[in-house]
Each structure stands twice: as C-alpha cells, then as structure tokens.
Amino acid sequence: MSVYALIDCNSFYCSCERLFRPELKGRPVVVLSNNDGCVIARSREAKALGIGMGVPYFQNRAFLRQHHVAVFSSNYELYADVSNRVMRTIQGMVPDLEVYSIDECWADLTGMPGDLEALGREIQARVHRWVGIPVGVGISTTKTLAKLAQWAGKTWRATGGVVDLTDSLRQGRLLPLAPAGDVWGVGRKLTTRLQGLGITTAEDLARADLSMLRKEFSRVLERTARELRGEQWMRLHEAPPLKKEIISSRMFGHRVYRLEALREAMATYVTRAAEKLREQGSLCSTLLVSVQTGQHEPEDRRYYRSLGIQLAHPTDDTRILVQAALAGLDPIYREGYAYSKCAVVLGSIVQTDEFTPDLFAPAGQGRPSELMQVVDRINARYGRAALHVGRVPADPGWQMRRELLSRGYTTRWGELPRAG
C-alpha cells in the first residue's frame, strides 16, 4: 500500500515577508497581486480581521492602515528562492518528492519505518529550523485523502498542523466533518451542483454513485470519489496534460503610448512564452498578438486589436518567435491610445517527436533549437534573463507597479540582510 504526504507552507507569501522581519510576528500581513491590485495572500491575523481574498487594495487602504496591517507587493523572486530552499530541505528526508506548486509538494512515504506522524513533525520542525517557514503535513493512503488530512491540520490547531490519516477508522471520522467544497479538486461551481444532489460532505461524495458522477460531472470527479474511498488513482509524477496554447500577458504598471515600449513588452512576453514552450518539449507554428487599452477608458478612447501569424515551420526558437510577434505588432498599433496591456498566444503546439519536418526546409528549420537549449541552461544556472534577446530591457518603465516591494533578502547581493 502506498502512503503519500502533502506538505504545505502556511500563508507562504506572508511567511516569506516575515522571514527577515521578526518585528512582524503576530502582526497582520497581506500581499498584493500584480500592480498592487488586490489581496492574494493573508496571514492568520489578517484573516481574523475579516480581510477577504481578492479585495481591492485601493478600496481597503484606510482599513488596512487603521489596523496596522503590513502590506507588501508580490516579491516573486524572493518567494521562488525560499520555495526552492523548502523543497530541498524536504527532499533530503523522503525517498521521492513531487513539487506541486510554489508552496506545496507531495512526498512518497511508502515503506518508511516508524511512526509516520512523528516523521511529519520532524519534517515540519526541520523546515522551520533550516528555512524559517511554517508548514503543515497531511498523510494518507491516497493523494486526495492526504490533502484532506492537511486541511484537517489547518482547521483544528490542536493537531499542531500534522495529521496522519492512514487509518481507515480515522478516515471514517473525518469525512463526515469535511465539507465537499474543501475536497481537493471540488471548486465553487461543483460545490453548488453537488449540493443540489444532496452531496454536502466528503463522506457524501465518497458514497455517491460513481456512474452518476462520471455521467453528470466527469471522470475526474469520479476518481476523486474513489480516492476518498481509499482507492489509489493518482500517483506521484503523473504528468499533467501538455498545454495546447501558451499565453503570456500582464497589465502594464503605467499606460504605454509609444510603439517602442510595446515592442519591448511584446519581446519580453514572447521570451517567457518560448521558455514555457521548451519546458514541455514542444514547438509551435502559430502566434496571436494583441494590444488593448483599459476597459474603463471613455468609449472613444478604447481600442483592442489582434493579429494571427502563421510560421513557415514549427519552432521553439525565441529569436524567430520575437521577430514574428514584432512583425505582427506593427500593423495593429495605433498612435494616440493609452495601452494597458499586450499579449501573445502560442498555438498549433506539437511535441518535437510528433510531426514530420518538411523535406525541403532549410537545415535546422522545424527542429528544436540547440542554441536555445544552451541559453536555457545558462539562465537556469545564473538566473532568468542572464542571457536574453536585445529587445528585452533590463529595467523597463512599463513593468508592473510594485510600490510596496520588500527587499531581495536572498536574491540580490546589495539587499542581503546584515548582522550587527
């Protein structure tokens, strides 16, 4: 029988901000989305104040100031570095690890000797001691049950954040207490539909008719119900389906008027999309580029235009994709508009071994770029954008607004913490 553990960092973004600011201990902390738009992370103290997820920052600024809430812009570089430290620490304690997200990972505990709850507490203690990040650990015989165990650790603080749910009797006691909406993979829309069928708890979902779930919902929900029953359907390192489209876009920190600034932004977004394309071992043969103004502009000042581009051969080469995207940007640009966003969509994606190259294509066309593989290895070692196309600026004026950005405590030499 397999045994899985889900290790989840508590209020991860907020915990990262507190890591080098001990004076924030016990004080409510929130982290904002891109361009300081809305709240995307809250500490336990901030949740206790009733601060909701996704509330706009500008509408709640006075309330946050009144309650002495520490507010931060998203420091993605710091969060990624701390996440890597957490994952490396856990990796040294378990036979196998699967990183699920920036703040969660699965561990395979199958065959591990001794008390599994004690092992979970040892993982929790070591991560806190070595990295300084609090984590919770849920353990059970399926991924879905392990996720539910981790939910129980968050819900009942007396558990200390570690719950071993491998015992079927304990599973039987927890499932009636867990709302169906808190089961892994059951979102808000599904919850409403399930309630209409009288399925309100995890136990109800586990006992539901499997053929009905498959017919009325999906095979995914059927497998979730099976996992709640203790049947293993999801293993470690099961590859997710590859993306059929890759989108790269972000709102500008300030309105953009000049074509040259749009060219810089487009080249930056294409570069990131191409990296994602290569990460999944794919090539693309179409692009869609678009520009738009803000939706709240006066009607006569609104503008949106897109253009599709067909490439001669499938490629993953950033240089070719940037060149094509910029050629498509020129005809859709209109002078005088205040642009708030541009985007690129890579489409017609195929795997490198799933297509037949053109027999008459020039050498190298329609094949993975060896140069790009070298660039990716260098950037993986020395940091993203250590090597990049010349169109991508080092410090663009249009980049997203982060007025409350904390220091790069572990990612920038000039901002390392100082002792004494």
Short mmCIF file of C-alpha atoms in Angstrom, two decimals:
data_model
loop_
_atom_site.label_atom_id
_atom_site.label_comp_id
_atom_site.label_asym_id
_atom_site.label_seq_id
_atom_site.Cartn_x
_atom_site.Cartn_y
_atom_site.Cartn_z
CA MET A 1 0.00 0.00 0.00
CA SER A 2 1.34 3.42 -0.99
CA VAL A 3 1.46 6.27 1.51
CA TYR A 4 1.62 9.93 0.49
CA ALA A 5 2.24 13.13 2.41
CA LEU A 6 1.22 16.61 1.35
CA ILE A 7 3.49 19.30 2.80
CA ASP A 8 2.00 22.79 2.55
CA CYS A 9 3.64 26.07 3.59
CA ASN A 10 1.33 28.14 5.79
CA SER A 11 0.39 31.55 4.31
CA PHE A 12 3.52 31.19 2.22
CA TYR A 13 3.89 34.68 0.73
CA CYS A 14 3.23 36.27 4.12
CA SER A 15 5.63 33.85 5.84
CA CYS A 16 8.35 34.82 3.34
CA GLU A 17 7.84 38.51 4.13
CA ARG A 18 8.12 37.78 7.86
CA LEU A 19 11.25 35.67 7.42
CA PHE A 20 13.68 38.58 7.66
CA ARG A 21 11.34 40.93 9.56
CA PRO A 22 10.91 39.45 13.07
CA GLU A 23 9.04 42.57 14.18
CA LEU A 24 6.12 41.39 12.00
CA LYS A 25 5.50 38.33 14.19
CA GLY A 26 1.91 38.47 15.42
CA ARG A 27 1.08 41.43 13.19
CA PRO A 28 -1.40 41.02 10.33
CA VAL A 29 0.29 40.78 6.92
CA VAL A 30 -1.14 40.81 3.39
CA VAL A 31 0.50 40.51 -0.04
CA LEU A 32 -0.92 42.15 -3.16
CA SER A 33 -1.31 40.94 -6.74
CA ASN A 34 0.37 42.37 -9.84
CA ASN A 35 0.32 46.18 -9.98
CA ASP A 36 -0.72 46.19 -6.30
CA GLY A 37 -4.28 45.45 -7.37
CA CYS A 38 -5.86 43.17 -4.75
CA VAL A 39 -5.07 40.94 -1.77
CA ILE A 40 -3.81 37.48 -2.80
CA ALA A 41 -2.26 36.28 0.49
CA ARG A 42 -3.22 36.81 4.13
CA SER A 43 -1.67 35.84 7.43
CA ARG A 44 -3.83 34.22 10.09
CA GLU A 45 -4.09 37.57 11.87
CA ALA A 46 -5.25 39.28 8.68
CA LYS A 47 -7.93 36.63 8.14
CA ALA A 48 -9.12 37.21 11.71
CA LEU A 49 -9.70 40.88 10.80
CA GLY A 50 -12.11 39.74 8.10
CA ILE A 51 -9.90 40.75 5.18
CA GLY A 52 -11.19 38.74 2.22
CA MET A 53 -9.21 37.14 -0.55
CA GLY A 54 -9.22 39.27 -3.67
CA VAL A 55 -10.43 42.53 -2.09
CA PRO A 56 -9.12 45.60 -3.97
CA TYR A 57 -6.26 47.35 -2.23
CA PHE A 58 -7.30 50.91 -3.12
CA GLN A 59 -10.75 50.39 -1.57
CA ASN A 60 -9.36 48.98 1.69
CA ARG A 61 -6.25 51.10 2.17
CA ALA A 62 -7.70 53.08 5.10
CA PHE A 63 -8.91 49.92 6.87
CA LEU A 64 -5.51 48.26 6.49
CA ARG A 65 -3.75 51.35 7.83
CA GLN A 66 -6.18 51.63 10.76
CA HIS A 67 -5.46 48.05 11.86
CA HIS A 68 -1.69 48.33 11.31
CA VAL A 69 -1.66 45.69 8.61
CA ALA A 70 1.74 45.25 6.94
CA VAL A 71 1.15 45.40 3.17
CA PHE A 72 3.61 44.13 0.55
CA SER A 73 3.82 43.95 -3.23
CA SER A 74 4.46 40.46 -4.61
CA ASN A 75 8.17 39.67 -4.42
CA TYR A 76 8.15 36.66 -6.74
CA GLU A 77 11.93 36.34 -6.87
CA LEU A 78 12.14 36.02 -3.08
CA TYR A 79 9.21 33.57 -2.91
CA ALA A 80 10.71 31.32 -5.59
CA ASP A 81 14.09 31.22 -3.83
CA VAL A 82 12.58 30.41 -0.42
CA SER A 83 10.39 27.75 -2.06
CA ASN A 84 13.48 26.08 -3.53
CA ARG A 85 15.07 26.01 -0.07
CA VAL A 86 11.96 24.42 1.43
CA MET A 87 11.80 21.75 -1.29
CA ARG A 88 15.50 20.89 -0.99
CA THR A 89 15.14 20.51 2.77
CA ILE A 90 12.20 18.11 2.44
CA GLN A 91 13.86 16.20 -0.39
CA GLY A 92 16.65 15.11 1.94
CA MET A 93 14.15 13.43 4.26
CA VAL A 94 11.93 11.38 1.93
CA PRO A 95 12.50 8.76 -0.80
CA ASP A 96 10.70 10.73 -3.53
CA LEU A 97 9.28 14.23 -3.93
CA GLU A 98 6.92 15.89 -6.39
CA VAL A 99 6.71 19.69 -6.34
CA TYR A 100 3.03 20.56 -6.78
CA SER A 101 3.17 24.36 -6.56
CA ILE A 102 5.38 27.09 -5.14
CA ASP A 103 4.19 26.31 -1.61
CA GLU A 104 3.14 22.62 -1.78
CA CYS A 105 4.75 19.28 -2.53
CA TRP A 106 3.90 15.60 -2.38
CA ALA A 107 6.22 13.10 -0.70
CA ASP A 108 6.18 9.34 -1.08
CA LEU A 109 6.39 7.78 2.39
CA THR A 110 5.74 4.21 1.23
CA GLY A 111 7.81 1.78 3.24
CA MET A 112 9.13 4.44 5.64
CA PRO A 113 9.69 2.79 9.05
CA GLY A 114 8.37 4.06 12.36
CA ASP A 115 5.60 6.47 13.31
CA LEU A 116 4.51 8.46 10.26
CA GLU A 117 3.04 11.26 12.36
CA ALA A 118 6.38 11.61 14.13
CA LEU A 119 8.06 11.77 10.72
CA GLY A 120 5.64 14.52 9.69
CA ARG A 121 6.52 16.52 12.80
CA GLU A 122 10.22 16.00 12.09
CA ILE A 123 9.73 17.38 8.55
CA GLN A 124 7.79 20.30 9.98
CA ALA A 125 10.48 21.04 12.58
CA ARG A 126 13.41 20.79 10.16
CA VAL A 127 11.84 23.11 7.56
CA HIS A 128 11.12 25.65 10.27
CA ARG A 129 14.61 25.32 11.76
CA TRP A 130 16.56 25.35 8.48
CA VAL A 131 14.42 27.72 6.39
CA GLY A 132 12.16 29.51 8.88
CA ILE A 133 8.88 28.69 7.10
CA PRO A 134 5.96 27.04 8.99
CA VAL A 135 4.44 24.04 7.20
CA GLY A 136 1.59 21.60 7.71
CA VAL A 137 1.72 17.90 6.82
CA GLY A 138 -1.16 15.64 5.82
CA ILE A 139 -0.52 11.90 5.46
CA SER A 140 -2.75 9.18 3.99
CA THR A 141 -3.04 6.35 1.51
CA THR A 142 -4.21 8.46 -1.46
CA LYS A 143 -3.37 11.96 -2.62
CA THR A 144 -6.93 13.16 -2.09
CA LEU A 145 -7.04 11.82 1.47
CA ALA A 146 -3.60 13.31 2.21
CA LYS A 147 -4.88 16.68 1.00
CA LEU A 148 -7.91 16.28 3.28
CA ALA A 149 -5.62 15.39 6.19
CA GLN A 150 -3.67 18.58 5.55
CA TRP A 151 -6.97 20.52 5.56
CA ALA A 152 -7.79 18.98 8.96
CA GLY A 153 -4.40 20.08 10.28
CA LYS A 154 -5.21 23.67 9.31
CA THR A 155 -8.77 23.52 10.65
CA TRP A 156 -8.00 22.07 14.10
CA ARG A 157 -4.99 23.81 15.61
CA ALA A 158 -4.76 21.20 18.37
CA THR A 159 -3.27 18.84 15.77
CA GLY A 160 -0.19 21.02 15.56
CA GLY A 161 -0.53 21.06 11.79
CA VAL A 162 0.30 17.35 11.30
CA VAL A 163 -2.40 14.71 10.69
CA ASP A 164 -1.87 11.02 9.89
CA LEU A 165 -4.98 9.76 8.10
CA THR A 166 -3.72 6.34 7.04
CA ASP A 167 -6.06 4.55 9.47
CA SER A 168 -9.46 3.78 7.94
CA LEU A 169 -11.24 4.46 11.25
CA ARG A 170 -9.81 7.97 11.38
CA GLN A 171 -10.84 8.48 7.77
CA GLY A 172 -14.37 7.44 8.68
CA ARG A 173 -14.48 10.02 11.47
CA LEU A 174 -13.11 12.89 9.38
CA LEU A 175 -15.06 12.52 6.13
CA PRO A 176 -18.47 13.47 7.63
CA LEU A 177 -16.88 16.62 9.12
CA ALA A 178 -15.27 17.86 5.90
CA PRO A 179 -17.43 19.94 3.53
CA ALA A 180 -17.43 18.61 -0.02
CA GLY A 181 -16.19 22.01 -1.19
CA ASP A 182 -12.96 21.51 0.75
CA VAL A 183 -12.11 18.28 -1.05
CA TRP A 184 -9.19 18.63 -3.46
CA GLY A 185 -10.45 19.45 -6.96
CA VAL A 186 -14.01 20.39 -5.97
CA GLY A 187 -14.44 24.08 -6.78
CA ARG A 188 -17.20 26.55 -6.03
CA LYS A 189 -19.30 25.74 -9.11
CA LEU A 190 -19.09 21.99 -8.48
CA THR A 191 -19.98 22.51 -4.83
CA THR A 192 -23.25 24.24 -5.78
CA ARG A 193 -24.18 21.48 -8.21
CA LEU A 194 -23.31 18.76 -5.69
CA GLN A 195 -25.43 20.43 -3.02
CA GLY A 196 -28.38 20.24 -5.38
CA LEU A 197 -27.91 16.45 -5.32
CA GLY A 198 -27.66 16.34 -1.53
CA ILE A 199 -23.88 15.86 -1.55
CA THR A 200 -22.59 18.27 1.10
CA THR A 201 -19.74 16.41 2.84
CA ALA A 202 -16.70 14.42 1.80
CA GLU A 203 -18.49 11.31 3.08
CA ASP A 204 -21.46 12.03 0.80
CA LEU A 205 -19.10 12.34 -2.15
CA ALA A 206 -17.28 9.12 -1.27
CA ARG A 207 -20.58 7.21 -1.10
CA ALA A 208 -22.09 8.77 -4.24
CA ASP A 209 -22.94 6.60 -7.23
CA LEU A 210 -19.80 6.51 -9.35
CA SER A 211 -21.56 6.12 -12.68
CA MET A 212 -23.73 9.14 -11.87
CA LEU A 213 -20.64 11.24 -11.03
CA ARG A 214 -19.00 10.20 -14.27
CA LYS A 215 -22.11 10.92 -16.34
CA GLU A 216 -23.24 14.16 -14.67
CA PHE A 217 -19.79 15.63 -13.96
CA SER A 218 -16.57 13.99 -15.17
CA ARG A 219 -14.19 11.08 -14.77
CA VAL A 220 -12.02 13.38 -12.67
CA LEU A 221 -14.73 13.75 -10.01
CA GLU A 222 -15.36 10.01 -10.14
CA ARG A 223 -11.67 9.39 -9.42
CA THR A 224 -11.82 11.90 -6.57
CA ALA A 225 -14.66 9.92 -5.02
CA ARG A 226 -12.73 6.69 -5.48
CA GLU A 227 -9.70 8.21 -3.77
CA LEU A 228 -11.89 9.27 -0.83
CA ARG A 229 -12.84 5.57 -0.58
CA GLY A 230 -9.15 4.66 -0.36
CA GLU A 231 -8.61 3.60 -3.99
CA GLN A 232 -5.36 4.94 -5.44
CA TRP A 233 -5.86 6.64 -8.78
CA MET A 234 -3.27 9.42 -8.70
CA ARG A 235 0.38 8.54 -8.37
CA LEU A 236 3.44 10.69 -7.90
CA HIS A 237 4.84 12.34 -11.02
CA GLU A 238 1.77 11.70 -13.13
CA ALA A 239 2.38 14.16 -15.94
CA PRO A 240 -0.35 16.78 -16.41
CA PRO A 241 -1.73 17.22 -19.92
CA LEU A 242 0.51 19.42 -22.06
CA LYS A 243 -0.75 22.91 -22.83
CA LYS A 244 -2.40 23.31 -26.23
CA GLU A 245 -1.89 27.08 -26.04
CA ILE A 246 0.63 29.13 -24.12
CA ILE A 247 -0.38 32.67 -23.14
CA SER A 248 1.97 35.35 -21.86
CA SER A 249 0.49 38.66 -20.80
CA ARG A 250 0.49 41.15 -17.96
CA MET A 251 -1.02 44.55 -17.24
CA PHE A 252 1.46 47.42 -17.51
CA GLY A 253 2.39 49.36 -14.38
CA HIS A 254 1.64 52.58 -16.29
CA ARG A 255 -0.17 53.34 -19.53
CA VAL A 256 2.00 52.89 -22.61
CA TYR A 257 1.74 55.16 -25.65
CA ARG A 258 4.89 54.54 -27.71
CA LEU A 259 5.33 51.70 -30.17
CA GLU A 260 8.88 51.13 -28.99
CA ALA A 261 7.70 50.44 -25.42
CA LEU A 262 5.09 48.00 -26.75
CA ARG A 263 7.82 46.27 -28.75
CA GLU A 264 9.90 45.84 -25.57
CA ALA A 265 6.92 44.41 -23.68
CA MET A 266 5.97 42.07 -26.52
CA ALA A 267 9.54 40.76 -26.80
CA THR A 268 9.60 40.16 -23.04
CA TYR A 269 6.32 38.23 -23.05
CA VAL A 270 7.29 36.18 -26.11
CA THR A 271 10.58 35.27 -24.42
CA ARG A 272 8.72 33.89 -21.38
CA ALA A 273 6.19 32.04 -23.56
CA ALA A 274 9.02 30.44 -25.53
CA GLU A 275 10.66 29.28 -22.29
CA LYS A 276 7.39 27.60 -21.27
CA LEU A 277 7.16 26.03 -24.72
CA ARG A 278 10.60 24.47 -24.35
CA GLU A 279 9.91 23.37 -20.79
CA GLN A 280 7.25 20.97 -22.08
CA GLY A 281 9.34 19.91 -25.08
CA SER A 282 7.07 21.48 -27.68
CA LEU A 283 7.14 23.53 -30.87
CA CYS A 284 4.54 26.00 -32.16
CA SER A 285 3.60 27.16 -35.62
CA THR A 286 1.13 30.00 -34.93
CA LEU A 287 1.12 33.16 -32.83
CA LEU A 288 -1.64 35.56 -31.88
CA VAL A 289 -0.51 39.02 -30.77
CA SER A 290 -2.85 41.62 -29.29
CA VAL A 291 -2.91 45.08 -27.72
CA GLN A 292 -5.64 46.78 -25.73
CA THR A 293 -6.47 49.87 -23.75
CA GLY A 294 -8.06 49.91 -20.29
CA GLN A 295 -11.69 48.79 -20.11
CA HIS A 296 -12.62 51.90 -18.11
CA GLU A 297 -11.38 54.35 -20.74
CA PRO A 298 -14.04 56.52 -22.43
CA GLU A 299 -15.64 54.62 -25.28
CA ASP A 300 -13.94 56.69 -27.98
CA ARG A 301 -10.56 56.01 -26.34
CA ARG A 302 -10.94 52.23 -26.15
CA TYR A 303 -9.07 50.05 -28.58
CA TYR A 304 -8.43 46.34 -28.99
CA ARG A 305 -6.85 44.62 -31.93
CA SER A 306 -5.23 41.23 -32.52
CA LEU A 307 -3.47 39.53 -35.39
CA GLY A 308 -2.74 35.87 -36.09
CA ILE A 309 0.59 34.83 -37.60
CA GLN A 310 1.42 31.57 -39.35
CA LEU A 311 5.05 30.46 -39.13
CA ALA A 312 6.76 28.71 -42.02
CA HIS A 313 7.90 25.88 -39.74
CA PRO A 314 7.16 24.82 -36.13
CA THR A 315 9.79 26.25 -33.79
CA ASP A 316 10.78 26.86 -30.16
CA ASP A 317 13.40 29.49 -31.04
CA THR A 318 12.88 32.73 -29.11
CA ARG A 319 14.56 34.77 -31.86
CA ILE A 320 12.16 33.56 -34.57
CA LEU A 321 9.11 33.98 -32.33
CA VAL A 322 10.10 37.51 -31.26
CA GLN A 323 10.73 38.53 -34.86
CA ALA A 324 7.31 37.20 -35.93
CA ALA A 325 5.49 38.80 -32.99
CA LEU A 326 7.04 42.23 -33.63
CA ALA A 327 6.14 41.99 -37.31
CA GLY A 328 2.55 41.35 -36.22
CA LEU A 329 2.55 44.18 -33.68
CA ASP A 330 3.34 46.97 -36.15
CA PRO A 331 0.11 46.79 -38.22
CA ILE A 332 -2.21 46.63 -35.17
CA TYR A 333 -0.60 49.55 -33.31
CA ARG A 334 -2.50 52.85 -33.43
CA GLU A 335 -0.87 56.05 -32.26
CA GLY A 336 -2.54 58.15 -29.56
CA TYR A 337 -4.08 55.37 -27.46
CA ALA A 338 -3.18 54.65 -23.82
CA TYR A 339 -2.38 50.93 -23.90
CA SER A 340 -2.79 48.97 -20.67
CA LYS A 341 -1.82 45.50 -21.88
CA CYS A 342 -0.34 43.43 -24.68
CA ALA A 343 -0.36 39.65 -25.06
CA VAL A 344 0.98 36.78 -27.11
CA VAL A 345 -0.60 33.34 -27.57
CA LEU A 346 1.46 30.47 -28.96
CA GLY A 347 -0.75 27.95 -30.75
CA SER A 348 -0.73 24.89 -33.03
CA ILE A 349 1.57 23.25 -30.48
CA VAL A 350 3.10 19.86 -31.21
CA GLN A 351 5.68 17.72 -29.48
CA THR A 352 9.10 17.57 -31.08
CA ASP A 353 8.62 13.89 -31.94
CA GLU A 354 5.02 14.22 -33.16
CA PHE A 355 5.46 15.89 -36.55
CA THR A 356 7.27 15.26 -39.81
CA PRO A 357 9.66 18.06 -40.80
CA ASP A 358 9.46 19.49 -44.30
CA LEU A 359 11.85 17.54 -46.53
CA PHE A 360 12.73 20.72 -48.44
CA ALA A 361 13.06 23.02 -45.40
CA PRO A 362 16.47 24.68 -44.85
CA ALA A 363 18.74 22.83 -42.41
CA GLY A 364 17.71 23.39 -38.83
CA GLN A 365 14.21 24.71 -39.62
CA GLY A 366 11.35 22.97 -37.85
CA ARG A 367 13.57 21.40 -35.21
CA PRO A 368 14.31 22.26 -31.56
CA SER A 369 16.94 24.98 -31.36
CA GLU A 370 20.25 23.81 -29.87
CA LEU A 371 21.19 27.42 -29.17
CA MET A 372 18.02 27.90 -27.10
CA GLN A 373 18.87 24.79 -25.08
CA VAL A 374 22.24 26.35 -24.24
CA VAL A 375 20.56 29.65 -23.30
CA ASP A 376 18.11 27.82 -21.01
CA ARG A 377 20.94 26.00 -19.24
CA ILE A 378 22.83 29.25 -18.66
CA ASN A 379 19.71 31.01 -17.36
CA ALA A 380 18.91 28.06 -15.09
CA ARG A 381 22.36 28.39 -13.55
CA TYR A 382 22.79 32.16 -13.38
CA GLY A 383 19.19 33.36 -13.15
CA ARG A 384 16.38 34.08 -15.56
CA ALA A 385 17.29 36.64 -18.24
CA ALA A 386 21.02 36.29 -17.62
CA LEU A 387 21.01 35.80 -21.41
CA HIS A 388 18.17 37.33 -23.41
CA VAL A 389 17.37 38.88 -26.77
CA GLY A 390 18.41 42.51 -27.16
CA ARG A 391 14.83 43.76 -27.37
CA VAL A 392 14.19 42.80 -23.73
CA PRO A 393 15.21 45.75 -21.50
CA ALA A 394 16.84 45.32 -18.10
CA ASP A 395 14.62 47.85 -16.29
CA PRO A 396 11.58 48.78 -18.39
CA GLY A 397 9.42 51.74 -17.43
CA TRP A 398 6.25 49.83 -18.35
CA GLN A 399 6.84 46.91 -15.95
CA MET A 400 4.19 46.16 -13.36
CA ARG A 401 3.82 48.54 -10.42
CA ARG A 402 5.24 47.22 -7.13
CA GLU A 403 5.40 50.24 -4.85
CA LEU A 404 5.45 48.17 -1.64
CA LEU A 405 8.12 45.69 -2.72
CA SER A 406 10.27 44.22 0.05
CA ARG A 407 13.99 43.72 -0.30
CA GLY A 408 15.54 40.83 -2.19
CA TYR A 409 16.91 39.32 1.01
CA THR A 410 18.21 36.19 -0.74
CA THR A 411 18.17 37.18 -4.42
CA ARG A 412 20.12 40.48 -4.69
CA TRP A 413 23.68 41.00 -3.44
CA GLY A 414 23.03 44.61 -2.44
CA GLU A 415 19.98 43.70 -0.34
CA LEU A 416 21.30 40.78 1.71
CA PRO A 417 20.48 41.02 5.45
CA ARG A 418 23.24 42.49 7.59
CA ALA A 419 24.16 41.39 11.09
CA GLY A 420 25.14 43.86 13.80
#
